[in-house]
mmCIF file of C-alpha atoms in Angstrom:
data_model
loop_
_atom_site.group_PDB
_atom_site.id
_atom_site.type_symbol
_atom_site.label_atom_id
_atom_site.label_comp_id
_atom_site.label_asym_id
_atom_site.label_seq_id
_atom_site.Cartn_x
_atom_site.Cartn_y
_atom_site.Cartn_z
ATOM 1 C CA UNK A 1 9.309 -10.484 -6.300
ATOM 2 C CA UNK A 2 10.452 -9.199 -9.660
ATOM 3 C CA UNK A 3 12.613 -6.352 -10.891
ATOM 4 C CA UNK A 4 9.537 -4.490 -12.149
ATOM 5 C CA UNK A 5 8.765 -3.486 -8.554
ATOM 6 C CA UNK A 6 9.582 0.134 -7.744
ATOM 7 C CA UNK A 7 9.351 1.495 -4.216
ATOM 8 C CA UNK A 8 9.637 5.164 -5.108
ATOM 9 C CA UNK A 9 8.626 6.591 -1.758
ATOM 10 C CA UNK A 10 9.206 6.118 1.954
ATOM 11 C CA UNK A 11 5.648 4.907 2.656
ATOM 12 C CA UNK A 12 5.664 2.466 -0.258
ATOM 13 C CA UNK A 13 8.966 0.990 0.926
ATOM 14 C CA UNK A 14 7.702 0.485 4.493
ATOM 15 C CA UNK A 15 4.541 -1.087 3.080
ATOM 16 C CA UNK A 16 6.746 -3.440 1.057
ATOM 17 C CA UNK A 17 8.657 -4.451 4.211
ATOM 18 C CA UNK A 18 5.346 -5.233 5.907
ATOM 19 C CA UNK A 19 4.356 -7.378 2.942
ATOM 20 C CA UNK A 20 7.767 -9.107 2.982
ATOM 21 C CA UNK A 21 7.317 -10.071 6.636
ATOM 22 C CA UNK A 22 3.839 -11.433 5.910
ATOM 23 C CA UNK A 23 5.103 -13.442 2.919
ATOM 24 C CA UNK A 24 7.845 -14.913 5.128
ATOM 25 C CA UNK A 25 5.262 -16.356 7.515
ATOM 26 C CA UNK A 26 4.699 -13.325 9.783
ATOM 27 C CA UNK A 27 7.489 -13.964 12.308
ATOM 28 C CA UNK A 28 6.965 -12.162 15.589
ATOM 29 C CA UNK A 29 9.230 -9.269 16.508
ATOM 30 C CA UNK A 30 10.837 -11.482 19.164
ATOM 31 C CA UNK A 31 11.516 -14.220 16.596
ATOM 32 C CA UNK A 32 13.033 -11.678 14.206
ATOM 33 C CA UNK A 33 15.253 -10.369 16.986
ATOM 34 C CA UNK A 34 16.525 -13.871 17.762
ATOM 35 C CA UNK A 35 17.145 -14.644 14.090
ATOM 36 C CA UNK A 36 19.036 -11.375 13.648
ATOM 37 C CA UNK A 37 21.591 -12.514 16.248
ATOM 38 C CA UNK A 38 22.814 -15.300 13.961
ATOM 39 C CA UNK A 39 26.472 -14.676 12.987
ATOM 40 C CA UNK A 40 26.820 -12.892 9.664
ATOM 41 C CA UNK A 41 23.686 -10.779 10.001
ATOM 42 C CA UNK A 42 24.661 -7.127 9.408
ATOM 43 C CA UNK A 43 22.673 -5.611 12.267
ATOM 44 C CA UNK A 44 20.706 -6.823 15.281
ATOM 45 C CA UNK A 45 16.972 -6.075 15.107
ATOM 46 C CA UNK A 46 15.495 -5.160 18.510
ATOM 47 C CA UNK A 47 11.760 -5.782 18.739
ATOM 48 C CA UNK A 48 11.099 -2.145 19.670
ATOM 49 C CA UNK A 49 12.946 -0.914 16.574
ATOM 50 C CA UNK A 50 10.970 -3.246 14.314
ATOM 51 C CA UNK A 51 7.701 -2.125 15.867
ATOM 52 C CA UNK A 52 8.500 1.569 15.444
ATOM 53 C CA UNK A 53 9.540 1.178 11.800
ATOM 54 C CA UNK A 54 6.628 -0.982 10.678
ATOM 55 C CA UNK A 55 3.984 1.062 12.502
ATOM 56 C CA UNK A 56 5.218 4.360 11.077
ATOM 57 C CA UNK A 57 6.556 5.830 14.316
ATOM 58 C CA UNK A 58 9.911 6.566 12.673
ATOM 59 C CA UNK A 59 9.807 9.220 9.988
ATOM 60 C CA UNK A 60 13.260 8.438 8.587
ATOM 61 C CA UNK A 61 13.889 5.552 6.212
ATOM 62 C CA UNK A 62 15.806 2.728 7.952
ATOM 63 C CA UNK A 63 19.481 2.472 7.038
ATOM 64 C CA UNK A 64 20.675 -0.172 4.608
ATOM 65 C CA UNK A 65 22.251 -2.442 7.236
ATOM 66 C CA UNK A 66 18.928 -2.665 9.045
ATOM 67 C CA UNK A 67 17.056 -3.363 5.795
ATOM 68 C CA UNK A 68 19.610 -6.012 4.795
ATOM 69 C CA UNK A 69 19.159 -7.705 8.173
ATOM 70 C CA UNK A 70 15.387 -7.487 7.852
ATOM 71 C CA UNK A 71 15.488 -9.206 4.449
ATOM 72 C CA UNK A 72 17.967 -11.849 5.646
ATOM 73 C CA UNK A 73 15.859 -12.616 8.724
ATOM 74 C CA UNK A 74 12.666 -12.925 6.673
ATOM 75 C CA UNK A 75 14.376 -15.294 4.244
ATOM 76 C CA UNK A 76 15.787 -17.295 7.178
ATOM 77 C CA UNK A 77 12.373 -17.599 8.836
ATOM 78 C CA UNK A 78 10.747 -18.640 5.561
ATOM 79 C CA UNK A 79 13.350 -21.378 5.029
ATOM 80 C CA UNK A 80 12.948 -22.581 8.626
ATOM 81 C CA UNK A 81 9.179 -22.882 8.233
ATOM 82 C CA UNK A 82 9.110 -24.555 4.823
ATOM 83 C CA UNK A 83 8.300 -21.480 2.718
ATOM 84 C CA UNK A 84 10.270 -20.719 -0.482
ATOM 85 C CA UNK A 85 12.716 -17.886 0.353
ATOM 86 C CA UNK A 86 13.468 -17.309 -3.328
ATOM 87 C CA UNK A 87 10.142 -15.529 -3.843
ATOM 88 C CA UNK A 88 11.027 -12.877 -1.252
ATOM 89 C CA UNK A 89 13.628 -11.107 -3.384
ATOM 90 C CA UNK A 90 17.401 -10.939 -3.171
ATOM 91 C CA UNK A 91 19.510 -8.462 -1.212
ATOM 92 C CA UNK A 92 20.527 -6.862 -4.503
ATOM 93 C CA UNK A 93 16.900 -6.311 -5.509
ATOM 94 C CA UNK A 94 16.043 -4.865 -2.119
ATOM 95 C CA UNK A 95 18.990 -2.514 -2.235
ATOM 96 C CA UNK A 96 17.714 -1.108 -5.539
ATOM 97 C CA UNK A 97 14.334 -0.528 -3.921
ATOM 98 C CA UNK A 98 15.872 1.005 -0.817
ATOM 99 C CA UNK A 99 17.950 3.426 -2.919
ATOM 100 C CA UNK A 100 14.853 4.462 -4.876
ATOM 101 C CA UNK A 101 12.982 5.186 -1.641
ATOM 102 C CA UNK A 102 15.961 7.024 -0.140
ATOM 103 C CA UNK A 103 16.199 9.314 -3.168
ATOM 104 C CA UNK A 104 12.633 10.553 -2.746
ATOM 105 C CA UNK A 105 12.068 12.840 0.276
ATOM 106 C CA UNK A 106 9.595 11.567 2.835
ATOM 107 C CA UNK A 107 6.281 13.372 2.748
ATOM 108 C CA UNK A 108 5.186 15.380 5.782
ATOM 109 C CA UNK A 109 2.651 13.755 8.054
ATOM 110 C CA UNK A 110 -0.907 15.033 7.873
ATOM 111 C CA UNK A 111 -2.497 15.476 11.275
ATOM 112 C CA UNK A 112 -6.176 15.791 12.061
ATOM 113 C CA UNK A 113 -8.777 15.295 14.743
ATOM 114 C CA UNK A 114 -10.135 11.884 15.676
ATOM 115 C CA UNK A 115 -13.461 11.057 14.035
ATOM 116 C CA UNK A 116 -15.619 8.679 16.143
ATOM 117 C CA UNK A 117 -17.797 8.055 13.083
ATOM 118 C CA UNK A 118 -15.068 6.167 11.217
ATOM 119 C CA UNK A 119 -12.881 3.198 11.986
ATOM 120 C CA UNK A 120 -10.307 4.096 14.691
ATOM 121 C CA UNK A 121 -7.442 5.815 12.852
ATOM 122 C CA UNK A 122 -4.712 3.304 13.712
ATOM 123 C CA UNK A 123 -6.857 0.419 12.454
ATOM 124 C CA UNK A 124 -7.881 2.258 9.284
ATOM 125 C CA UNK A 125 -4.247 3.111 8.535
ATOM 126 C CA UNK A 126 -3.181 -0.490 9.086
ATOM 127 C CA UNK A 127 -5.813 -1.815 6.686
ATOM 128 C CA UNK A 128 -5.000 0.773 4.036
ATOM 129 C CA UNK A 129 -1.251 0.171 4.327
ATOM 130 C CA UNK A 130 -1.747 -3.581 3.933
ATOM 131 C CA UNK A 131 -3.883 -3.013 0.851
ATOM 132 C CA UNK A 132 -1.320 -0.756 -0.816
ATOM 133 C CA UNK A 133 1.447 -3.229 0.068
ATOM 134 C CA UNK A 134 -0.561 -6.020 -1.546
ATOM 135 C CA UNK A 135 -1.093 -3.929 -4.682
ATOM 136 C CA UNK A 136 2.643 -3.218 -4.882
ATOM 137 C CA UNK A 137 3.456 -6.928 -4.583
ATOM 138 C CA UNK A 138 0.883 -7.945 -7.183
ATOM 139 C CA UNK A 139 1.877 -5.186 -9.584
ATOM 140 C CA UNK A 140 5.521 -6.133 -9.204
ATOM 141 C CA UNK A 141 4.563 -9.686 -10.150
ATOM 142 C CA UNK A 142 2.895 -8.428 -13.320
ATOM 143 C CA UNK A 143 -0.772 -7.990 -12.323
ATOM 144 C CA UNK A 144 -2.125 -5.213 -14.600
ATOM 145 C CA UNK A 145 -5.191 -4.492 -12.439
ATOM 146 C CA UNK A 146 -3.011 -3.881 -9.381
ATOM 147 C CA UNK A 147 -0.666 -1.702 -11.453
ATOM 148 C CA UNK A 148 -3.630 0.341 -12.691
ATOM 149 C CA UNK A 149 -4.914 0.863 -9.136
ATOM 150 C CA UNK A 150 -1.476 2.048 -8.061
ATOM 151 C CA UNK A 151 -1.502 4.448 -11.008
ATOM 152 C CA UNK A 152 -4.865 5.812 -9.861
ATOM 153 C CA UNK A 153 -3.607 6.266 -6.306
ATOM 154 C CA UNK A 154 -0.388 7.934 -7.453
ATOM 155 C CA UNK A 155 -2.199 10.292 -9.841
ATOM 156 C CA UNK A 156 -4.573 11.424 -7.100
ATOM 157 C CA UNK A 157 -1.802 11.891 -4.538
ATOM 158 C CA UNK A 158 0.445 13.848 -6.903
ATOM 159 C CA UNK A 159 3.093 11.177 -7.497
ATOM 160 C CA UNK A 160 3.131 11.688 -11.237
ATOM 161 C CA UNK A 161 6.405 9.929 -12.020
ATOM 162 C CA UNK A 162 5.279 6.762 -10.239
ATOM 163 C CA UNK A 163 1.834 7.052 -11.841
ATOM 164 C CA UNK A 164 3.373 7.154 -15.326
ATOM 165 C CA UNK A 165 5.393 4.038 -14.561
ATOM 166 C CA UNK A 166 2.357 2.048 -13.395
ATOM 167 C CA UNK A 167 0.186 3.323 -16.264
ATOM 168 C CA UNK A 168 2.814 2.111 -18.711
ATOM 169 C CA UNK A 169 3.136 -1.256 -16.932
ATOM 170 C CA UNK A 170 -0.633 -1.858 -16.953
ATOM 171 C CA UNK A 171 -1.256 -0.501 -20.461
ATOM 172 C CA UNK A 172 1.510 -2.682 -21.852
ATOM 173 C CA UNK A 173 -0.476 -5.687 -20.618
ATOM 174 C CA UNK A 174 -3.653 -4.420 -22.249
ATOM 175 C CA UNK A 175 -5.499 -2.976 -19.242
ATOM 176 C CA UNK A 176 -8.280 -0.782 -20.696
ATOM 177 C CA UNK A 177 -8.395 1.730 -17.832
ATOM 178 C CA UNK A 178 -4.632 2.209 -17.984
ATOM 179 C CA UNK A 179 -4.812 2.811 -21.719
ATOM 180 C CA UNK A 180 -7.605 5.320 -21.132
ATOM 181 C CA UNK A 181 -5.492 7.118 -18.522
ATOM 182 C CA UNK A 182 -2.536 7.245 -20.896
ATOM 183 C CA UNK A 183 -4.647 8.819 -23.641
ATOM 184 C CA UNK A 184 -6.844 11.111 -21.547
ATOM 185 C CA UNK A 185 -6.176 14.890 -21.740
ATOM 186 C CA UNK A 186 -7.031 15.200 -18.020
ATOM 187 C CA UNK A 187 -5.862 11.930 -16.440
ATOM 188 C CA UNK A 188 -6.357 13.124 -12.850
ATOM 189 C CA UNK A 189 -10.036 13.756 -13.578
ATOM 190 C CA UNK A 190 -10.408 10.253 -15.007
ATOM 191 C CA UNK A 191 -8.453 8.804 -12.083
ATOM 192 C CA UNK A 192 -10.963 10.380 -9.672
ATOM 193 C CA UNK A 193 -13.837 8.668 -11.501
ATOM 194 C CA UNK A 194 -11.979 5.346 -11.463
ATOM 195 C CA UNK A 195 -11.176 5.762 -7.768
ATOM 196 C CA UNK A 196 -14.867 6.311 -7.059
ATOM 197 C CA UNK A 197 -15.635 3.091 -8.950
ATOM 198 C CA UNK A 198 -13.011 1.247 -6.887
ATOM 199 C CA UNK A 199 -14.645 2.598 -3.729
ATOM 200 C CA UNK A 200 -18.057 1.354 -4.843
ATOM 201 C CA UNK A 201 -16.643 -2.100 -5.599
ATOM 202 C CA UNK A 202 -14.983 -2.304 -2.184
ATOM 203 C CA UNK A 203 -18.087 -1.087 -0.374
ATOM 204 C CA UNK A 204 -20.299 -3.601 -2.148
ATOM 205 C CA UNK A 205 -17.837 -6.370 -1.199
ATOM 206 C CA UNK A 206 -18.902 -6.055 2.442
ATOM 207 C CA UNK A 207 -17.960 -4.512 5.803
ATOM 208 C CA UNK A 208 -14.397 -5.883 5.744
ATOM 209 C CA UNK A 209 -13.507 -3.502 2.903
ATOM 210 C CA UNK A 210 -15.275 -0.353 4.097
ATOM 211 C CA UNK A 211 -12.035 1.338 5.134
ATOM 212 C CA UNK A 212 -10.567 0.707 1.694
ATOM 213 C CA UNK A 213 -13.772 2.069 0.147
ATOM 214 C CA UNK A 214 -13.380 5.226 2.249
ATOM 215 C CA UNK A 215 -9.765 5.474 1.095
ATOM 216 C CA UNK A 216 -10.757 5.463 -2.580
ATOM 217 C CA UNK A 217 -13.711 7.787 -1.983
ATOM 218 C CA UNK A 218 -11.492 10.256 -0.127
ATOM 219 C CA UNK A 219 -8.940 10.303 -2.952
ATOM 220 C CA UNK A 220 -11.697 11.025 -5.460
ATOM 221 C CA UNK A 221 -13.465 13.585 -3.257
ATOM 222 C CA UNK A 222 -10.246 15.539 -2.734
ATOM 223 C CA UNK A 223 -10.096 15.953 -6.522
ATOM 224 C CA UNK A 224 -13.618 17.314 -6.692
ATOM 225 C CA UNK A 225 -15.666 14.192 -7.420
ATOM 226 C CA UNK A 226 -19.139 15.058 -6.029
ATOM 227 C CA UNK A 227 -20.520 11.517 -5.760
ATOM 228 C CA UNK A 228 -17.450 10.405 -3.799
ATOM 229 C CA UNK A 229 -17.843 13.333 -1.408
ATOM 230 C CA UNK A 230 -21.509 12.436 -0.884
ATOM 231 C CA UNK A 231 -20.691 8.785 -0.234
ATOM 232 C CA UNK A 232 -18.089 9.791 2.334
ATOM 233 C CA UNK A 233 -20.689 11.977 4.053
ATOM 234 C CA UNK A 234 -23.093 9.015 4.261
ATOM 235 C CA UNK A 235 -20.425 6.679 5.644
ATOM 236 C CA UNK A 236 -19.343 9.200 8.265
ATOM 237 C CA UNK A 237 -22.925 9.583 9.490
ATOM 238 C CA UNK A 238 -22.858 6.123 11.087
ATOM 239 C CA UNK A 239 -20.564 5.348 14.052
ATOM 240 C CA UNK A 240 -17.923 2.637 13.721
ATOM 241 C CA UNK A 241 -19.386 -0.847 14.148
ATOM 242 C CA UNK A 242 -22.956 0.068 13.197
ATOM 243 C CA UNK A 243 -24.749 -1.116 10.010
ATOM 244 C CA UNK A 244 -24.277 1.202 7.041
ATOM 245 C CA UNK A 245 -26.780 2.206 4.375
ATOM 246 C CA UNK A 246 -26.423 0.090 1.251
ATOM 247 C CA UNK A 247 -24.229 1.661 -1.434
ATOM 248 C CA UNK A 248 -25.884 2.619 -4.717
ATOM 249 C CA UNK A 249 -25.680 0.008 -7.465
ATOM 250 C CA UNK A 250 -25.332 0.485 -11.175
ATOM 251 C CA UNK A 251 -28.881 -0.752 -11.882
ATOM 252 C CA UNK A 252 -30.537 1.527 -9.304
ATOM 253 C CA UNK A 253 -32.862 4.218 -10.598
#
C-alpha cells in the first residue's frame, strides 16, 4: 500500500482492515489469535473480538494497540505463507490511517426493514464492503478509475472532503470523468449520472455483481436520478435468487 491511501472514516478504515486480512492470505480468526500471542505483539486478538470488529458489530473504532497487533499478525501470516509482507503497509503508515479515521466521527447506523426481494442484508453488506475496500486499495496504489469511483461514492454520500481528494487524485492521472467532476458546476448531479452508469455496467456483468449494481443505483436514486430509481424498482420486483429482467443497453431503442 502507498501513502496516497486515506482512510478518512470509520467504515473505510474497517473496510481497509478487511482488505489487509485478505491480502495477507485470509488467516482464520483462530490463526490470528494464535499469532497474536507471539511475544512482542502489543495486544492479544481474541477471535470473538476480530469477528465483531470486521463484521461491524462494534460501532467504535478499535484502539491503536489492537490495530497494531492486527497489522503485525497479518504481516506475520503473510511471511509464514510465502506472501510478500512489504506490500501490506508499515505500522507507521497504518497509524496515519488510524488517526485519520479516529478524527472523523463515526456515522450513525441506518436501520430499516428486511426486504425479501433483495439479497439478504448481511450478504449484501458484505459484498458492498468488499467492493469499497478493493476500490480503496486500488486507488491507494494509483488506479485512477478506482479513485474516480470513490469520488462518486463520497460525493453522493456527502463526504465532500474525501471526494475532493479522490477527484484530484484521479484527475491528476488524466481520468476524464474526474476532470469533468472537478469542472462541473453541480458535481453531485454529475456523480449521480456516473453512479447510474456504474450500476448499469455492474448489472450487465452478471448476477455476481447485482448487489453492487443496486448499491450504485441506490446512491443515484437518492440524489433524484429517475432512471436509477426505476431500475431499483425493477430489481426489487424479483425475489432473491430468481432470474432478473435484462438491464437496458446503450443501443436499445
